[in-house]
Tab-separated table of C-alpha atoms in Angstrom:
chain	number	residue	atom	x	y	z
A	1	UNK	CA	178.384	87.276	83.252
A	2	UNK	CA	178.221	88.547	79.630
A	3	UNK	CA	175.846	86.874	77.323
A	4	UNK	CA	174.852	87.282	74.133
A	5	UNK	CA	171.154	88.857	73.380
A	6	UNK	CA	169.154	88.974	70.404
A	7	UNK	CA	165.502	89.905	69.298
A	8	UNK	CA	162.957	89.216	68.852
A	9	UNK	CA	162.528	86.309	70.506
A	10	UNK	CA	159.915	85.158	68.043
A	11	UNK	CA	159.155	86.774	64.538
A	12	UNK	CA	156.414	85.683	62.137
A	13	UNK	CA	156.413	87.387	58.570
A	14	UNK	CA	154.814	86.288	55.429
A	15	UNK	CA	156.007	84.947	52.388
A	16	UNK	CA	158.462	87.666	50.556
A	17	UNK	CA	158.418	89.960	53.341
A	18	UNK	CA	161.766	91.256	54.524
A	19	UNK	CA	163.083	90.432	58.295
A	20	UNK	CA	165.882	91.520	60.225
A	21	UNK	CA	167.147	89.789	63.529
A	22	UNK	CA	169.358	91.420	65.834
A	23	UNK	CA	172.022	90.234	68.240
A	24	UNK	CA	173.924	91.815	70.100
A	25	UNK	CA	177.268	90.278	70.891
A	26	UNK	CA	179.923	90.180	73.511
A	27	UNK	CA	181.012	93.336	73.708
A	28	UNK	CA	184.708	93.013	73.452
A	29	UNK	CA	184.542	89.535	70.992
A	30	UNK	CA	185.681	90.295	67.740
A	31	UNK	CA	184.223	87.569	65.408
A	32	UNK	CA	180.507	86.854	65.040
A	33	UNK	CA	178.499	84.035	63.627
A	34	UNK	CA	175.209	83.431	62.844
A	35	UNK	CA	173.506	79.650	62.839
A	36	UNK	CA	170.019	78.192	61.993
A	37	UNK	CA	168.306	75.318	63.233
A	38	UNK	CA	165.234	73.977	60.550
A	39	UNK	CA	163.058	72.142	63.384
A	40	UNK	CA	163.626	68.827	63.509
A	41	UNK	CA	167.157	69.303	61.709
A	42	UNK	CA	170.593	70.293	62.691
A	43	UNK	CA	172.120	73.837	63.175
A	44	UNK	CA	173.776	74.819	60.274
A	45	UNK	CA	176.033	77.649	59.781
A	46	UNK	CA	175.056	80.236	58.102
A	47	UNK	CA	178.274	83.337	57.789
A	48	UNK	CA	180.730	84.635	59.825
A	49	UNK	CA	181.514	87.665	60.741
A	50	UNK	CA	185.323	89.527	61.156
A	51	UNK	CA	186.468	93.436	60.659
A	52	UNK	CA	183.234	94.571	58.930
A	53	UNK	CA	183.827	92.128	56.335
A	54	UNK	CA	181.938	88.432	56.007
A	55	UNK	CA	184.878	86.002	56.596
A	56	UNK	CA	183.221	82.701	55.186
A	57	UNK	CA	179.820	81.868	54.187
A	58	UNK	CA	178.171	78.514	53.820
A	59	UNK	CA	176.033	77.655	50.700
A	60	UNK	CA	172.925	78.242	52.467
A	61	UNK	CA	173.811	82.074	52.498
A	62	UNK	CA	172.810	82.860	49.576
A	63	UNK	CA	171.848	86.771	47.739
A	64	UNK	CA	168.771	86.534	49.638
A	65	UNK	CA	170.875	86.909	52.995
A	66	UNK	CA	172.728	89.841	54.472
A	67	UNK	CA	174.850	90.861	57.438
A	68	UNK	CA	175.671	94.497	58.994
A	69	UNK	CA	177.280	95.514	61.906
A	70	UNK	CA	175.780	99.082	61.762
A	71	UNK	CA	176.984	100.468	65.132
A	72	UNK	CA	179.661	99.260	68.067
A	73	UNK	CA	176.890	96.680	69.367
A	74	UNK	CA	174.534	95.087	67.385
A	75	UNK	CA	175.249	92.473	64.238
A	76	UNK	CA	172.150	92.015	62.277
A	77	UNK	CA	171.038	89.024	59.457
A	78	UNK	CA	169.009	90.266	56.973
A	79	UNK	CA	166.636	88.478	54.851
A	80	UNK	CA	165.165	90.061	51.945
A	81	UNK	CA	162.556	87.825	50.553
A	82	UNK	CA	161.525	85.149	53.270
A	83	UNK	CA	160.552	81.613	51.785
A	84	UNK	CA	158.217	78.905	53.984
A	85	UNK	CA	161.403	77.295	54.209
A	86	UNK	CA	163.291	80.399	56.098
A	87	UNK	CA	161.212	79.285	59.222
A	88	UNK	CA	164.020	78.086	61.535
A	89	UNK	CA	165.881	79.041	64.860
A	90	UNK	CA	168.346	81.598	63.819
A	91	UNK	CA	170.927	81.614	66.180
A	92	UNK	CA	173.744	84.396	66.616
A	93	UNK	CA	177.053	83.785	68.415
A	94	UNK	CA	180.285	85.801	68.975
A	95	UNK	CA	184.133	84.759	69.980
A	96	UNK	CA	187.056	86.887	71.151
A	97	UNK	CA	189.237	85.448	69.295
A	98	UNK	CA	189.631	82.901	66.136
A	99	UNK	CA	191.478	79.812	67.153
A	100	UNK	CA	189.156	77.044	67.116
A	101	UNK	CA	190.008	76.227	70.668
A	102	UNK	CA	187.796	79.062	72.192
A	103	UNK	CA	184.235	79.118	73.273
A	104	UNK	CA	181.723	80.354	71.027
A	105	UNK	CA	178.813	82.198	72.884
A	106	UNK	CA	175.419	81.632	71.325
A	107	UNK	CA	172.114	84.222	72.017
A	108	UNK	CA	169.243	82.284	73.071
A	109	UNK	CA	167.999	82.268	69.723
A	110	UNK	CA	165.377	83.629	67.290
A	111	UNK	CA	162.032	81.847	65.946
A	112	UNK	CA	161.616	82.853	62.811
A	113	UNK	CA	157.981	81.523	61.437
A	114	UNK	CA	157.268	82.262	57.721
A	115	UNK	CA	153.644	82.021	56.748
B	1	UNK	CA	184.951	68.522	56.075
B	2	UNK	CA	183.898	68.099	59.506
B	3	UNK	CA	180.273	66.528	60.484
B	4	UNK	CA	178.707	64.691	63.867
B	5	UNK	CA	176.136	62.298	64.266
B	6	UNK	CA	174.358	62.101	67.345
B	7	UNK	CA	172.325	58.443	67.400
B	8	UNK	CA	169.353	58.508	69.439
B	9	UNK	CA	167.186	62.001	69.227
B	10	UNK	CA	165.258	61.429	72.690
B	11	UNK	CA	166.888	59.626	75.455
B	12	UNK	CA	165.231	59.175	78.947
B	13	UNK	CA	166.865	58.016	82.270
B	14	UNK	CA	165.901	57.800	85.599
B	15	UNK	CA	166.994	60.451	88.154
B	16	UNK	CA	170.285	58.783	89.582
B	17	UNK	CA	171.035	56.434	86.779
B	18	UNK	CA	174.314	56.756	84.183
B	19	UNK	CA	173.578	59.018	80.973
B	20	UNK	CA	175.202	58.450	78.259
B	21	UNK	CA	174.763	60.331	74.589
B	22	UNK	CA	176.465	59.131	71.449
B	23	UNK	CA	178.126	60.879	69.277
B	24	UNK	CA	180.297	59.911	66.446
B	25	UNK	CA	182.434	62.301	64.310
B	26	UNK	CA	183.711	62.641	60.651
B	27	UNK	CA	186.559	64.907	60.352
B	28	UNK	CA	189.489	65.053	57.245
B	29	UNK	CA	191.951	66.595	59.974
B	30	UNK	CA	192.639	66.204	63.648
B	31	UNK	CA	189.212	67.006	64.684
B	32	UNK	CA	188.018	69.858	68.179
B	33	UNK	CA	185.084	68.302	69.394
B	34	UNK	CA	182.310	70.069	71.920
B	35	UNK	CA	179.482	69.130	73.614
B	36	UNK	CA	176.505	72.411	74.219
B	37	UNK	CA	173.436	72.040	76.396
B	38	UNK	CA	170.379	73.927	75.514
B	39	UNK	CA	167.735	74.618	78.564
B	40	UNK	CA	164.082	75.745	77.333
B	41	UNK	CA	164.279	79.472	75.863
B	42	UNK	CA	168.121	79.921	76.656
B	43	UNK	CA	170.778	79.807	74.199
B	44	UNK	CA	173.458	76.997	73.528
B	45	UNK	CA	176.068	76.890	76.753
B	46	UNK	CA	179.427	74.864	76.134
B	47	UNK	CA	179.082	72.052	78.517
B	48	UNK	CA	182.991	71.179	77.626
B	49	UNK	CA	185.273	70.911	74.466
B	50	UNK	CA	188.018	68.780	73.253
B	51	UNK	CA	191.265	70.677	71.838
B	52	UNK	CA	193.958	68.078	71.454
B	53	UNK	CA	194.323	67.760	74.727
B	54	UNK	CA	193.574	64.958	77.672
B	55	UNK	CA	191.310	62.454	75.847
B	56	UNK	CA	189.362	62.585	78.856
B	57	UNK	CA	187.230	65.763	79.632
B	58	UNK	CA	185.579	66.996	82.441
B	59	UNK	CA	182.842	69.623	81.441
B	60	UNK	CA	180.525	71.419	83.800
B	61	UNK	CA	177.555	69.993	86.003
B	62	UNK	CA	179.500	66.872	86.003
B	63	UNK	CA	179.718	66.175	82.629
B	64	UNK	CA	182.802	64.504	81.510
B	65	UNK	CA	183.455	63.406	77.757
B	66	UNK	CA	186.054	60.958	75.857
B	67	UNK	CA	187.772	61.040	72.616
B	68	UNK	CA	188.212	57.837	71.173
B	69	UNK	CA	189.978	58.432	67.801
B	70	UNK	CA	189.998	54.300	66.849
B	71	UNK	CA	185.991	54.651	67.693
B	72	UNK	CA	185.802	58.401	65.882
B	73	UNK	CA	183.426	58.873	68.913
B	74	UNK	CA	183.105	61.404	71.787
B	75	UNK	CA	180.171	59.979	73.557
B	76	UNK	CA	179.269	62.359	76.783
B	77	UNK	CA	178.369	60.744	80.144
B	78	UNK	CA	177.189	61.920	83.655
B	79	UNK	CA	177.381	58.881	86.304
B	80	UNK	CA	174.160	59.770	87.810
B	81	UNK	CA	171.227	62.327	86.765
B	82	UNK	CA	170.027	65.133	88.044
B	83	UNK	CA	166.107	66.499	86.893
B	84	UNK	CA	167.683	69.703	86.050
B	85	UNK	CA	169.966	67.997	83.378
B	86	UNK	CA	166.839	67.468	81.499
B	87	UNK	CA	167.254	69.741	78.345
B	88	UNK	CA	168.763	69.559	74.768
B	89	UNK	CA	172.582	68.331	73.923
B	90	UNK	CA	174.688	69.040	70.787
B	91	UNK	CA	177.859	67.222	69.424
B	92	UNK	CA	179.810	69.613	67.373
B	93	UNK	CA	182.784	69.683	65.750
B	94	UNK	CA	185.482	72.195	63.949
B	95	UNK	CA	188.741	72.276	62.537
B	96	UNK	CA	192.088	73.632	64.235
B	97	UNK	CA	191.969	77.548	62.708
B	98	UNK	CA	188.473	77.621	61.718
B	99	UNK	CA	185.906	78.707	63.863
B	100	UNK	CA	182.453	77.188	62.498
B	101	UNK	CA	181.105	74.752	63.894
B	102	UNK	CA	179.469	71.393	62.464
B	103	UNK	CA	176.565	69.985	64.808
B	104	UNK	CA	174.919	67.236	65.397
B	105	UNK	CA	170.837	66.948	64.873
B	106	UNK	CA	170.900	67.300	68.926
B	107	UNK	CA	169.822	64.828	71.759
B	108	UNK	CA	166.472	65.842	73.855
B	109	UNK	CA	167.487	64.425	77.125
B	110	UNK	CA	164.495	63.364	79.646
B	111	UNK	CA	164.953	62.358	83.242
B	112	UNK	CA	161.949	60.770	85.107
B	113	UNK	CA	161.773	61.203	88.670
């Protein structure tokens, strides 16, 4: 069955150090999403993802975040100056299609541990 | 806007007996409401999803769901527990045409042997 992957499975970084996390989607989904989870808190959403473009953002994405889809795989979030407070499970998902009806697949997920 | 609110953040049950997780919903429009499991190190799997549907909803592993719009709730239930069950269960909700999802703060279910 087709999952979703994404790496590392655990990052630490210090304070103001840039990070990327990868994910690798479904490979014929066309929208992608990626979600954090503060411990002890709920996930939030973070941006989606549609045609190369970001589609909608929440407020949490601010310029300190980024999103690429460099090649026909992976979909990468980008963080440029990581804060104590960036430490969260980042979670990437992707969707065939946008309806609201349809599953979204989530990757197992991404510590991220800022020190 | 769309949010959930899962009440109790642990729940434990004996293998065998009912489960039952809460959650209660906030939603400005007719709200799509799904419930995800998450086992240790594995990602979030739809368990089963409300779309406007049958109020009732019969999800995976035996999982079955209700929509009560007088109650705004959508409380999950499995009539009798399995150990493997043990793990961690969002509420979440969206809005007909969006895609993003609003979760609850999750439910860390235990079953005792």
């Amino acid at each position: 069955e087709p999952e979703v992957t994404q790496t590392p499975s655990h990052q630490v970084t210090q304070m103001g150090q840039e990070v990327i996390l990868r994910c690798v989607p479904i490979s014929n989904h066309l929208y992608f999403y990626w979600y954090r989870q503060i411990l002890g808190q709920k996930v939030e959403f973070l941006v989606s993802f549609y045609n190369n473009e970001i589609s909608e953002k929440s407020e949490i994405f601010d310029d300190q975040f980024s999103v690429e889809r460099p090649d026909g795989s992976n979909f990468t979030l980008k963080i440029r100056s990581t804060k104590l407070e960036d430490s969260a499970m980042y979670f990437c998902a992707s969707i065939l299609y946008r309806s609201g009806e349809d599953e979204q697949y989530f990757g197992p997920g991404t510590r991220l541990t800022v020190t | 806007a769309q949010s959930v609110t899962q009440l109790g953040s642990h729940v434990s049950v004996s293998e065998g007996a009912l489960v039952l997780l809460r959650c209660n919903y906030s939603s400005s429009v007719p709200p799509y409401l799904f419930w995800y499991v998450q086992y240790p190190n594995q990602g979030l799997q739809l368990l089963l999803k409300y779309t406007s549907a049958a109020t009732l909803v019969k999800g995976i592993n035996g999982f079955e769901a209700e929509f009560k719009k007088s109650e705004t709730s959508f409380h999950l239930t499995k009539p009798s527990a399995h150990m493997s069950d043990a793990a961690e269960y969002f509420c979440a909700v969206s809005a007909p045409g969006a895609n993003n999802l609003f979760f609850g703060t999750g439910t860390r279910l235990t079953v005792i042997p």
